[in-house]
Coordinates of C-alpha atoms in Angstrom, one line a residue:
Chain A
M1 CA 41.1 42.0 25.1
T2 CA 40.0 38.4 25.2
D3 CA 36.6 39.1 25.5
H4 CA 34.0 37.0 23.4
N5 CA 31.0 37.4 25.6
G6 CA 30.2 40.9 26.1
N7 CA 32.4 42.9 23.9
G8 CA 33.0 40.3 21.4
S9 CA 29.2 40.7 19.6
N10 CA 29.8 44.3 19.5
L11 CA 33.4 43.7 17.6
R12 CA 31.7 41.6 15.3
D13 CA 28.9 44.3 14.4
L14 CA 31.6 46.8 14.3
A15 CA 33.9 44.6 11.8
A16 CA 30.7 44.1 9.8
I17 CA 30.3 47.7 9.3
V18 CA 34.0 48.3 8.5
L19 CA 34.4 45.4 6.1
G20 CA 30.8 46.3 4.7
T21 CA 32.4 49.8 3.6
L22 CA 35.4 48.1 1.9
D23 CA 32.5 46.1 -0.1
L24 CA 31.9 49.3 -1.7
L25 CA 35.3 50.1 -3.0
R26 CA 35.6 49.8 -6.8
T27 CA 39.1 48.5 -6.3
G28 CA 39.5 44.9 -5.5
V29 CA 40.6 44.3 -2.0
V30 CA 41.8 41.0 -0.4
M31 CA 43.4 40.1 2.9
I32 CA 45.7 37.4 2.8
G33 CA 47.2 35.4 5.5
I34 CA 51.1 34.7 5.9
R35 CA 50.9 31.5 3.7
G36 CA 49.0 33.5 0.7
Q37 CA 45.9 32.0 2.0
L38 CA 42.6 34.1 1.3
L39 CA 41.2 35.7 4.7
W40 CA 38.5 38.3 3.2
A41 CA 38.1 39.6 -0.3
N42 CA 35.6 42.3 -1.2
R43 CA 33.0 42.2 -3.9
A44 CA 35.1 43.8 -6.5
A45 CA 37.8 41.1 -5.7
E46 CA 35.5 38.4 -6.0
D47 CA 34.4 39.6 -9.5
I48 CA 37.9 39.6 -10.3
L49 CA 39.0 36.3 -8.9
N50 CA 35.6 34.8 -10.3
A51 CA 36.8 35.8 -13.7
H52 CA 39.9 33.2 -13.4
D53 CA 41.7 35.9 -15.4
G54 CA 45.0 36.7 -14.2
L55 CA 44.6 36.1 -10.5
E56 CA 42.6 33.2 -8.9
V57 CA 42.1 31.0 -5.9
D58 CA 43.4 27.8 -5.9
A59 CA 42.0 24.6 -4.0
K60 CA 44.0 25.3 -0.7
D61 CA 42.2 29.1 -0.7
C62 CA 45.7 30.5 -1.5
L63 CA 45.9 33.2 -4.1
H64 CA 47.3 32.1 -7.4
F65 CA 48.3 33.5 -11.0
S66 CA 46.6 31.9 -13.9
H67 CA 49.4 32.3 -16.0
G68 CA 52.5 29.9 -15.2
S69 CA 50.3 28.7 -12.1
C70 CA 52.6 30.2 -9.5
R71 CA 51.3 31.2 -6.1
F72 CA 51.2 35.0 -5.2
P73 CA 54.7 35.3 -3.8
V74 CA 53.9 36.2 0.1
E75 CA 57.2 35.1 1.4
N76 CA 59.4 37.7 -0.4
M77 CA 57.2 40.1 1.7
S78 CA 57.9 38.7 4.8
T79 CA 62.0 38.7 4.7
R80 CA 61.9 42.2 2.9
T81 CA 60.4 44.0 5.8
A82 CA 59.9 43.4 9.4
V83 CA 56.9 45.9 9.4
A84 CA 55.4 48.5 7.2
S85 CA 57.4 51.7 8.0
S86 CA 55.8 55.2 8.9
D87 CA 56.5 56.3 5.3
G88 CA 54.6 53.3 3.6
Y89 CA 55.4 50.5 2.0
G90 CA 53.8 48.8 -1.3
E91 CA 54.7 47.3 -4.4
I92 CA 52.9 47.3 -7.8
K93 CA 53.0 44.3 -9.8
Y94 CA 51.1 43.7 -13.3
V95 CA 49.5 40.4 -13.8
H96 CA 49.0 39.3 -17.4
R97 CA 45.6 38.2 -18.4
P98 CA 45.2 35.4 -20.7
S99 CA 42.0 36.8 -22.1
G100 CA 44.2 39.5 -23.6
K101 CA 42.6 42.2 -21.7
R102 CA 44.9 45.0 -20.3
D103 CA 47.2 43.8 -17.1
L104 CA 45.5 43.7 -13.9
M105 CA 47.5 45.9 -11.6
V106 CA 48.1 44.4 -8.3
I107 CA 49.4 46.2 -5.3
S108 CA 50.6 44.2 -2.3
R109 CA 51.1 45.9 1.1
R110 CA 51.7 44.5 4.6
T111 CA 49.7 45.1 7.3
S112 CA 51.3 47.1 9.9
Y113 CA 50.8 44.3 12.8
V114 CA 51.4 40.8 12.3
G115 CA 52.3 39.1 15.7
D116 CA 55.1 36.7 15.7
G117 CA 54.3 36.3 12.1
R118 CA 53.4 32.4 12.8
D119 CA 49.5 32.9 13.1
N120 CA 48.0 31.6 9.7
H121 CA 44.7 33.8 10.5
M122 CA 46.0 36.9 11.0
P123 CA 45.8 39.1 8.1
F124 CA 49.3 39.6 6.8
A125 CA 49.0 41.7 3.7
F126 CA 46.6 43.6 1.7
V127 CA 46.2 43.2 -2.0
F128 CA 44.7 45.4 -4.2
I129 CA 43.6 44.6 -7.4
Q130 CA 42.7 47.1 -10.1
D131 CA 41.1 46.2 -13.5
P132 CA 42.2 48.9 -16.0
D133 CA 39.6 47.7 -18.2
L134 CA 36.6 48.1 -15.8
A135 CA 34.6 51.1 -16.4
V136 CA 33.6 53.5 -13.4
H137 CA 29.7 53.7 -13.6
V138 CA 28.1 55.7 -11.2
S139 CA 24.7 55.1 -10.3
Q140 CA 21.8 57.2 -11.4
S141 CA 20.4 57.9 -8.0
E142 CA 23.5 58.9 -6.8
M143 CA 24.2 61.4 -9.7
H144 CA 20.3 62.4 -9.5
Q145 CA 20.6 63.3 -5.6
L146 CA 24.1 65.2 -6.0
Y147 CA 23.6 67.3 -9.1
G148 CA 19.9 66.4 -10.3
F149 CA 21.0 64.9 -13.6
T150 CA 18.3 63.3 -15.8
L151 CA 18.5 59.7 -16.9
T152 CA 19.9 60.6 -20.3
E153 CA 22.4 62.9 -18.6
G154 CA 23.4 60.2 -16.2
R155 CA 23.9 57.9 -19.1
M156 CA 26.0 60.5 -20.8
A157 CA 28.3 61.3 -17.5
N158 CA 29.3 57.6 -17.4
L159 CA 30.1 57.3 -20.8
L160 CA 32.2 60.6 -20.6
M161 CA 34.0 58.8 -17.5
E162 CA 34.6 55.9 -19.7
G163 CA 36.7 58.4 -22.2
S164 CA 34.0 58.7 -24.7
T165 CA 33.8 61.4 -27.0
L166 CA 30.8 63.3 -27.6
E167 CA 30.4 61.7 -31.2
E168 CA 30.4 58.3 -29.3
C169 CA 28.4 59.5 -26.8
C170 CA 25.6 60.0 -29.7
R171 CA 26.0 56.9 -31.2
R172 CA 25.4 54.7 -28.0
L173 CA 22.8 56.8 -26.7
A174 CA 21.1 57.3 -30.1
I175 CA 20.6 60.9 -29.9
R176 CA 21.3 63.7 -32.3
P177 CA 24.4 65.9 -31.9
S178 CA 22.6 68.9 -31.0
T179 CA 20.5 66.9 -28.3
A180 CA 24.1 65.7 -27.2
R181 CA 25.2 69.1 -26.8
M182 CA 22.3 70.3 -25.0
H183 CA 23.0 67.4 -22.4
M184 CA 26.6 68.4 -22.2
R185 CA 25.5 72.0 -21.4
N186 CA 23.2 70.8 -18.6
L187 CA 25.8 68.3 -16.9
L188 CA 28.1 71.5 -17.1
D189 CA 25.7 73.9 -15.7
K190 CA 24.4 71.5 -13.1
T191 CA 27.8 70.7 -11.6
G192 CA 29.5 74.2 -12.0
T193 CA 32.2 73.0 -14.4
R194 CA 33.6 74.8 -17.2
G195 CA 34.5 71.8 -19.8
Q196 CA 34.4 68.2 -20.2
R197 CA 37.8 68.0 -18.6
E198 CA 36.7 69.3 -15.5
L199 CA 33.4 67.4 -15.5
V200 CA 35.3 64.3 -15.8
C201 CA 37.9 65.0 -12.9
L202 CA 35.0 66.2 -10.7
L203 CA 32.9 62.9 -11.4
F204 CA 36.1 60.7 -10.7
R205 CA 36.9 62.7 -7.7
N206 CA 33.4 62.2 -6.3
H207 CA 32.6 58.8 -7.3
G208 CA 36.0 57.1 -8.5
L209 CA 36.6 55.4 -4.9
M210 CA 33.3 53.9 -4.0
N211 CA 30.4 52.3 -5.5
A212 CA 27.0 53.1 -4.4
P213 CA 25.6 50.1 -2.5
P214 CA 23.6 47.9 -5.1
V215 CA 19.9 48.4 -5.3
P216 CA 18.1 45.3 -5.6
E217 CA 16.3 46.5 -8.7
T218 CA 19.4 46.9 -10.6
S219 CA 20.7 43.2 -9.8
N220 CA 18.7 41.9 -12.9
C221 CA 21.3 39.2 -14.4
N222 CA 21.0 36.7 -11.5
P223 CA 18.0 36.2 -9.6
D224 CA 19.7 34.6 -6.7
G225 CA 22.0 37.5 -6.8
P226 CA 25.7 36.9 -7.1
Q227 CA 27.5 33.8 -5.8
R228 CA 29.4 34.8 -2.8
V229 CA 32.1 32.3 -2.7
F230 CA 34.8 33.4 -0.2
N231 CA 34.7 32.8 3.5
I232 CA 36.7 33.6 6.6
I233 CA 38.8 30.8 7.4
H234 CA 36.8 29.3 10.1
E235 CA 38.2 28.2 13.2
A236 CA 37.7 28.8 16.8
R237 CA 40.5 30.4 18.8
I238 CA 40.9 32.9 21.7
Y239 CA 42.3 36.3 20.2
T240 CA 44.6 38.9 22.2
W241 CA 44.2 42.4 21.3
G242 CA 48.2 43.5 21.8
Chain B
M1 CA 31.9 29.9 -11.4
G2 CA 33.0 26.5 -9.6
L3 CA 34.9 28.2 -6.8
T4 CA 32.3 27.2 -4.0
Q5 CA 34.5 25.9 -1.1
S6 CA 34.2 23.8 1.7
G7 CA 35.9 23.8 5.0
A8 CA 39.0 21.3 5.8
N9 CA 36.4 18.9 7.4
G10 CA 33.9 19.0 4.7
A11 CA 31.3 21.1 6.0
P12 CA 30.5 24.0 4.2
R13 CA 31.7 27.2 5.7
P14 CA 29.4 30.0 6.9
T15 CA 29.5 33.1 4.5
V16 CA 30.9 36.2 5.8
R17 CA 29.6 38.6 3.4
V18 CA 28.8 41.8 5.0
S19 CA 27.1 43.6 2.2
S20 CA 24.4 45.9 3.4
A21 CA 21.8 46.8 1.0
G22 CA 21.3 44.1 -1.2
D23 CA 21.4 41.0 1.1
E24 CA 18.9 42.7 3.2
A25 CA 16.7 43.7 0.8
R26 CA 16.3 40.1 -0.5
G27 CA 15.4 38.9 2.9
T28 CA 11.9 38.3 3.0
S29 CA 11.0 38.7 6.6
N30 CA 11.5 41.8 8.4
D31 CA 11.1 40.6 11.8
S32 CA 13.5 42.2 14.3
D33 CA 15.1 38.9 15.6
D34 CA 15.4 38.0 11.9
R35 CA 17.6 41.1 11.2
A36 CA 19.6 40.7 14.3
Y37 CA 20.5 37.0 13.3
V38 CA 21.5 38.5 9.9
S39 CA 23.6 41.2 11.1
R40 CA 25.5 38.6 13.7
C41 CA 26.0 35.8 11.4
R42 CA 27.2 37.4 8.6
L43 CA 30.5 37.1 10.3
G44 CA 30.1 33.6 11.3
P45 CA 30.5 31.9 14.6
P46 CA 31.2 34.0 17.8
N47 CA 35.0 32.8 18.0
Q48 CA 36.1 33.7 14.5
N49 CA 38.9 36.0 13.6
C50 CA 36.8 39.1 13.2
A51 CA 39.0 41.3 15.5
D52 CA 41.7 40.6 13.1
L53 CA 39.8 41.3 10.1
L54 CA 38.3 44.5 12.1
R55 CA 41.6 45.7 12.9
A56 CA 42.9 45.0 9.3
G57 CA 39.9 46.9 7.9
L58 CA 40.4 49.8 10.0
E59 CA 43.9 50.1 8.9
F60 CA 42.7 49.6 5.2
L61 CA 40.5 52.6 5.3
D62 CA 43.3 54.9 7.0
L63 CA 45.5 53.6 3.9
L64 CA 42.9 54.8 1.7
N65 CA 42.2 58.0 3.9
V66 CA 38.6 57.1 4.1
A67 CA 36.6 58.6 6.9
L68 CA 34.4 56.3 8.5
A69 CA 31.9 57.6 11.5
I70 CA 29.1 55.5 12.7
C71 CA 26.2 57.3 14.3
D72 CA 22.7 56.4 16.0
S73 CA 19.6 57.4 15.0
S74 CA 19.8 60.8 16.6
S75 CA 23.3 61.7 14.7
R76 CA 24.9 61.1 18.3
L77 CA 28.6 59.9 17.2
L78 CA 29.2 56.1 18.2
Y79 CA 32.5 55.8 16.5
A80 CA 35.1 57.8 14.3
N81 CA 38.2 56.3 12.6
Q82 CA 41.2 58.6 12.6
I83 CA 40.6 60.1 9.3
A84 CA 37.1 61.0 10.5
R85 CA 38.4 62.4 13.6
H86 CA 40.9 64.5 11.8
I87 CA 38.3 66.0 9.7
L88 CA 35.7 66.4 12.4
N89 CA 38.2 68.0 14.5
S90 CA 39.0 70.8 11.8
G91 CA 35.2 71.5 11.6
D92 CA 35.5 71.8 7.7
G93 CA 32.2 70.5 6.6
L94 CA 31.5 68.2 9.2
R95 CA 31.6 68.8 13.0
I96 CA 30.4 67.6 16.5
D97 CA 28.4 69.9 18.5
H98 CA 28.5 70.3 22.2
S99 CA 25.8 67.4 22.8
G100 CA 28.0 64.7 20.9
R101 CA 25.9 65.2 17.5
L102 CA 27.2 64.8 14.1
G103 CA 26.4 67.8 12.1
T104 CA 27.5 70.0 9.0
S105 CA 29.1 73.2 9.8
K106 CA 27.4 75.0 7.1
A107 CA 23.9 73.8 5.9
S108 CA 23.6 71.3 3.8
S109 CA 20.8 70.0 1.4
P110 CA 19.3 67.4 2.5
V111 CA 20.1 68.2 6.1
L112 CA 22.3 65.5 7.4
S113 CA 20.7 64.8 10.3
K114 CA 17.2 64.3 8.9
V115 CA 18.8 61.8 6.3
I116 CA 20.4 59.8 9.4
R117 CA 17.1 59.6 11.3
E118 CA 15.1 58.7 8.1
L119 CA 17.6 56.0 7.4
A120 CA 17.7 54.7 10.9
Q121 CA 13.8 54.4 10.8
A122 CA 13.8 52.9 7.5
N123 CA 15.6 50.0 9.0
A124 CA 12.6 49.5 11.3
A125 CA 10.1 50.1 8.6
P126 CA 11.8 49.0 5.2
S127 CA 11.3 51.4 2.5
E128 CA 13.2 52.7 -0.8
L129 CA 15.6 54.7 1.2
R130 CA 18.9 52.9 1.5
H131 CA 21.7 55.2 0.7
V132 CA 21.9 58.8 0.4
V133 CA 24.9 61.0 -1.0
I134 CA 25.2 64.6 0.3
A135 CA 27.5 67.4 -0.9
V136 CA 28.3 69.2 2.5
P137 CA 29.9 72.6 1.8
R138 CA 33.2 73.7 3.5
P139 CA 33.7 76.9 5.1
S140 CA 37.3 76.5 4.0
E141 CA 36.0 76.8 0.1
K142 CA 37.5 73.6 -0.5
W143 CA 36.0 71.1 -2.9
P144 CA 32.6 70.3 -0.9
L145 CA 32.8 66.9 1.1
I146 CA 30.8 63.9 -0.4
V147 CA 29.2 62.4 2.5
S148 CA 27.8 58.7 1.8
V149 CA 25.1 57.8 4.3
L150 CA 24.9 54.1 4.4
S151 CA 21.9 51.8 5.2
P152 CA 21.8 51.3 8.9
A153 CA 23.5 48.0 10.6
L154 CA 22.6 46.8 14.2
L155 CA 25.4 47.4 16.6
G156 CA 25.4 45.8 20.0
D157 CA 26.6 47.7 23.0
P158 CA 28.5 46.5 25.8
M159 CA 25.1 45.5 27.5
D160 CA 24.4 43.5 24.2
N161 CA 21.4 45.7 23.4
L162 CA 21.0 46.1 19.6
M163 CA 20.5 49.6 17.9
P164 CA 20.5 50.9 14.5
A165 CA 24.0 52.4 13.8
V166 CA 24.1 54.4 10.6
P167 CA 27.7 54.1 9.0
I168 CA 28.9 57.5 7.1
I169 CA 31.8 57.7 5.0
F170 CA 33.7 60.5 3.4
W171 CA 37.0 61.6 2.3
E172 CA 39.3 64.4 2.0
H173 CA 39.8 65.2 -1.6
E174 CA 42.9 67.1 -1.3
E175 CA 44.7 64.2 -0.1
H176 CA 44.2 62.5 -3.4
R177 CA 45.2 65.6 -5.3
G178 CA 48.6 64.4 -6.0
I179 CA 50.1 61.2 -5.5
K180 CA 53.7 61.0 -5.0
Q181 CA 55.9 60.5 -8.3
R182 CA 57.4 57.3 -6.7
S183 CA 53.7 55.8 -7.1
W184 CA 53.4 56.8 -10.7
C185 CA 57.0 55.6 -11.5
E186 CA 56.2 52.1 -10.7
G187 CA 54.7 50.2 -13.8
W188 CA 54.3 53.3 -15.9
D189 CA 57.5 55.0 -15.5
F190 CA 56.6 58.3 -15.8
T191 CA 59.4 60.8 -15.3
P192 CA 59.0 63.1 -12.2
A193 CA 58.1 66.1 -14.9
E194 CA 55.4 63.6 -16.3
S195 CA 54.1 62.9 -12.7
R196 CA 53.6 66.7 -12.0
F197 CA 51.9 67.2 -15.4
A198 CA 49.9 64.0 -14.5
N199 CA 48.7 65.6 -11.3
L200 CA 48.0 68.9 -12.6
L201 CA 45.9 67.0 -15.4
M202 CA 44.1 65.4 -12.9
Q203 CA 42.9 68.7 -11.3
G204 CA 41.2 69.5 -14.5
H205 CA 43.7 71.8 -15.7
S206 CA 44.1 72.3 -19.6
L207 CA 47.4 71.8 -21.4
A208 CA 48.0 75.5 -21.2
D209 CA 47.1 75.9 -17.5
C210 CA 49.5 72.9 -16.8
C211 CA 52.2 74.5 -18.8
Q212 CA 51.9 77.9 -17.0
Q213 CA 51.9 76.4 -13.6
L214 CA 55.0 74.2 -14.1
G215 CA 56.6 77.1 -15.8
I216 CA 57.2 75.4 -19.1
C217 CA 56.7 76.2 -22.7
R218 CA 53.9 74.8 -24.5
S219 CA 55.7 72.5 -26.7
T220 CA 57.6 70.6 -23.7
G221 CA 53.9 70.5 -22.4
A222 CA 52.8 69.0 -25.3
F223 CA 55.8 66.6 -25.5
H224 CA 55.0 65.4 -21.8
L225 CA 51.4 64.7 -22.7
K226 CA 52.6 62.8 -25.7
N227 CA 54.7 60.4 -23.3
L228 CA 51.9 60.1 -21.2
F229 CA 49.5 58.6 -24.1
R230 CA 52.3 56.6 -25.0
K231 CA 52.9 55.1 -21.5
T232 CA 49.2 54.5 -20.6
G233 CA 48.4 53.5 -24.4
T234 CA 45.6 56.1 -24.7
R235 CA 45.2 58.6 -27.5
R236 CA 42.9 61.6 -25.9
Q237 CA 43.1 63.9 -22.9
I238 CA 40.2 62.5 -21.3
E239 CA 40.6 59.1 -21.9
L240 CA 44.1 59.5 -20.4
L241 CA 42.3 61.2 -17.4
S242 CA 39.9 58.1 -17.2
T243 CA 42.9 55.9 -17.2
L244 CA 44.8 57.8 -14.4
F245 CA 41.9 58.3 -12.2
R246 CA 40.8 54.5 -12.2
G247 CA 44.2 53.3 -10.8
I248 CA 44.8 56.5 -8.5
W249 CA 43.2 54.9 -5.5
A250 CA 45.2 51.8 -5.6
R251 CA 48.2 53.8 -6.3
S252 CA 47.9 56.1 -3.5
V253 CA 48.0 53.0 -1.0
V254 CA 51.7 52.4 -2.2
H255 CA 53.1 55.0 -0.5
S256 CA 50.7 56.6 1.9
G257 CA 51.7 56.7 5.3
L258 CA 49.6 55.4 8.2
T259 CA 48.2 58.7 10.1
G260 CA 47.8 57.0 13.4
A261 CA 50.9 58.8 14.9
V262 CA 50.1 62.1 13.6
V263 CA 46.4 63.0 14.1
G264 CA 45.7 64.8 17.5
L265 CA 42.5 63.7 19.1
S266 CA 40.3 66.4 20.8
P267 CA 39.1 65.2 24.0
R268 CA 35.5 66.6 22.7
V269 CA 35.6 64.0 20.1
E270 CA 37.2 61.4 22.2
N271 CA 34.5 61.8 24.9
N272 CA 31.9 60.9 22.4
V273 CA 33.0 57.5 21.3
G274 CA 32.9 56.1 24.8
D275 CA 30.1 54.0 24.1
L276 CA 32.3 51.5 22.5
P277 CA 34.8 49.4 24.1
A278 CA 38.0 51.1 24.6
S279 CA 39.8 48.8 22.4
F280 CA 38.0 50.4 19.6
S281 CA 39.6 53.9 20.4
A282 CA 42.7 55.2 18.6
E283 CA 45.4 54.0 21.1
A284 CA 44.6 50.7 20.8
Y285 CA 44.5 50.7 16.8
S286 CA 47.6 52.9 16.7
S287 CA 49.8 50.6 19.0

């Protein structure tokens, strides 16, 4: 497929949809080229990289460790395995964070196609970046749609997912223990679960992977919206679909 | 934040952000030409490497076991990735009817086709409706499918006509029920027994249930639990669950195999994705 006139626009639209879906993931996702240069990053990854805490991007667009200022090791990956085998291949690293927060979990995995490996702009590897300190926050509207949670119930559900106890929920929400117990009963009733443990598992299973797309009202901190910093390497080229 | 970069020639690069809801909501003009422009320019000038990114993006969804289906305003399926086809073919929760429309196997509330239509129309007439989540019951009595219907994007057909396309994402919970022991090992150094224990805990089982299922005595279970607390740096079961769940999606990728080779495609579904160029279909992708 070498078409940029007819199918090309369609391709671009579909790419926009697929990458838009990856933008919803709670895990940071980065696509890097063979030299370790950043080709694409989703929202969660941008937030992590913008924090300059553990992993960042250097002036040459390459993925870089904040600590010890060395590049993300891509070369190793190309020598170790030619192509991702069918039973999978990936590697977990823990990256120290100067701020003292828990280490970032960084998983790198080769893409299954790479051509001759000399193409700089071909996504060569995926890098997943998981911030263990990042709370999973489920949007109120999503919980309301699915389970009919009220606002306070939704807040409590989010606190429980952070690992809070009922006492902590009382303190953070400024409610009495009896009120908290009532909310807890409602949460269990509405989800059909039998205990705090099952409730947390259900919420994580249903909402742990994806964020709801941002709703304009909630983006309150910055009137101009988050700064979008990463761009696809911009270069005209003819592409041949293998 | 100081990360704003410019291209090698000094000119600012076009941004490629493909976020759907937020950006469009911020746009002031709702003129249709303007929207077409937004949709097309997100990926920059025509000759960029969007085909590479598309392929990588699709592979990525496969690795995560996330199903993506794209429908037009009348629920007609325009595109489905392999995970989606797998679930659609099984007819367990979501299915394709004889006219090529996406529907639910059992009645859902709200009705999927109605949601899709409303969202597609919301693109023409902006409203508050941006993203709808539906719990779709499954005939097999498995955990309901959580189906997210996202705000529509514009998709050009081969004749370059633009139409609203509604992306729909869902995933198979069972796939994430237990992740391979090797994946727990790395970094956390769980033993095989601890990994099994962790997987059971993540299904919502209590300590006693876990012990019973593994056929171990309670003190052994408590010992495993203590080790899990120590290795993850947590103190309570809920806290442990929270920590385990946050990492599971990323970890599941480490050893997940690509499903490309194993998913059989039914001709019925295959026929209904004919509107997109052949290069989007699974054969091209799995090669």
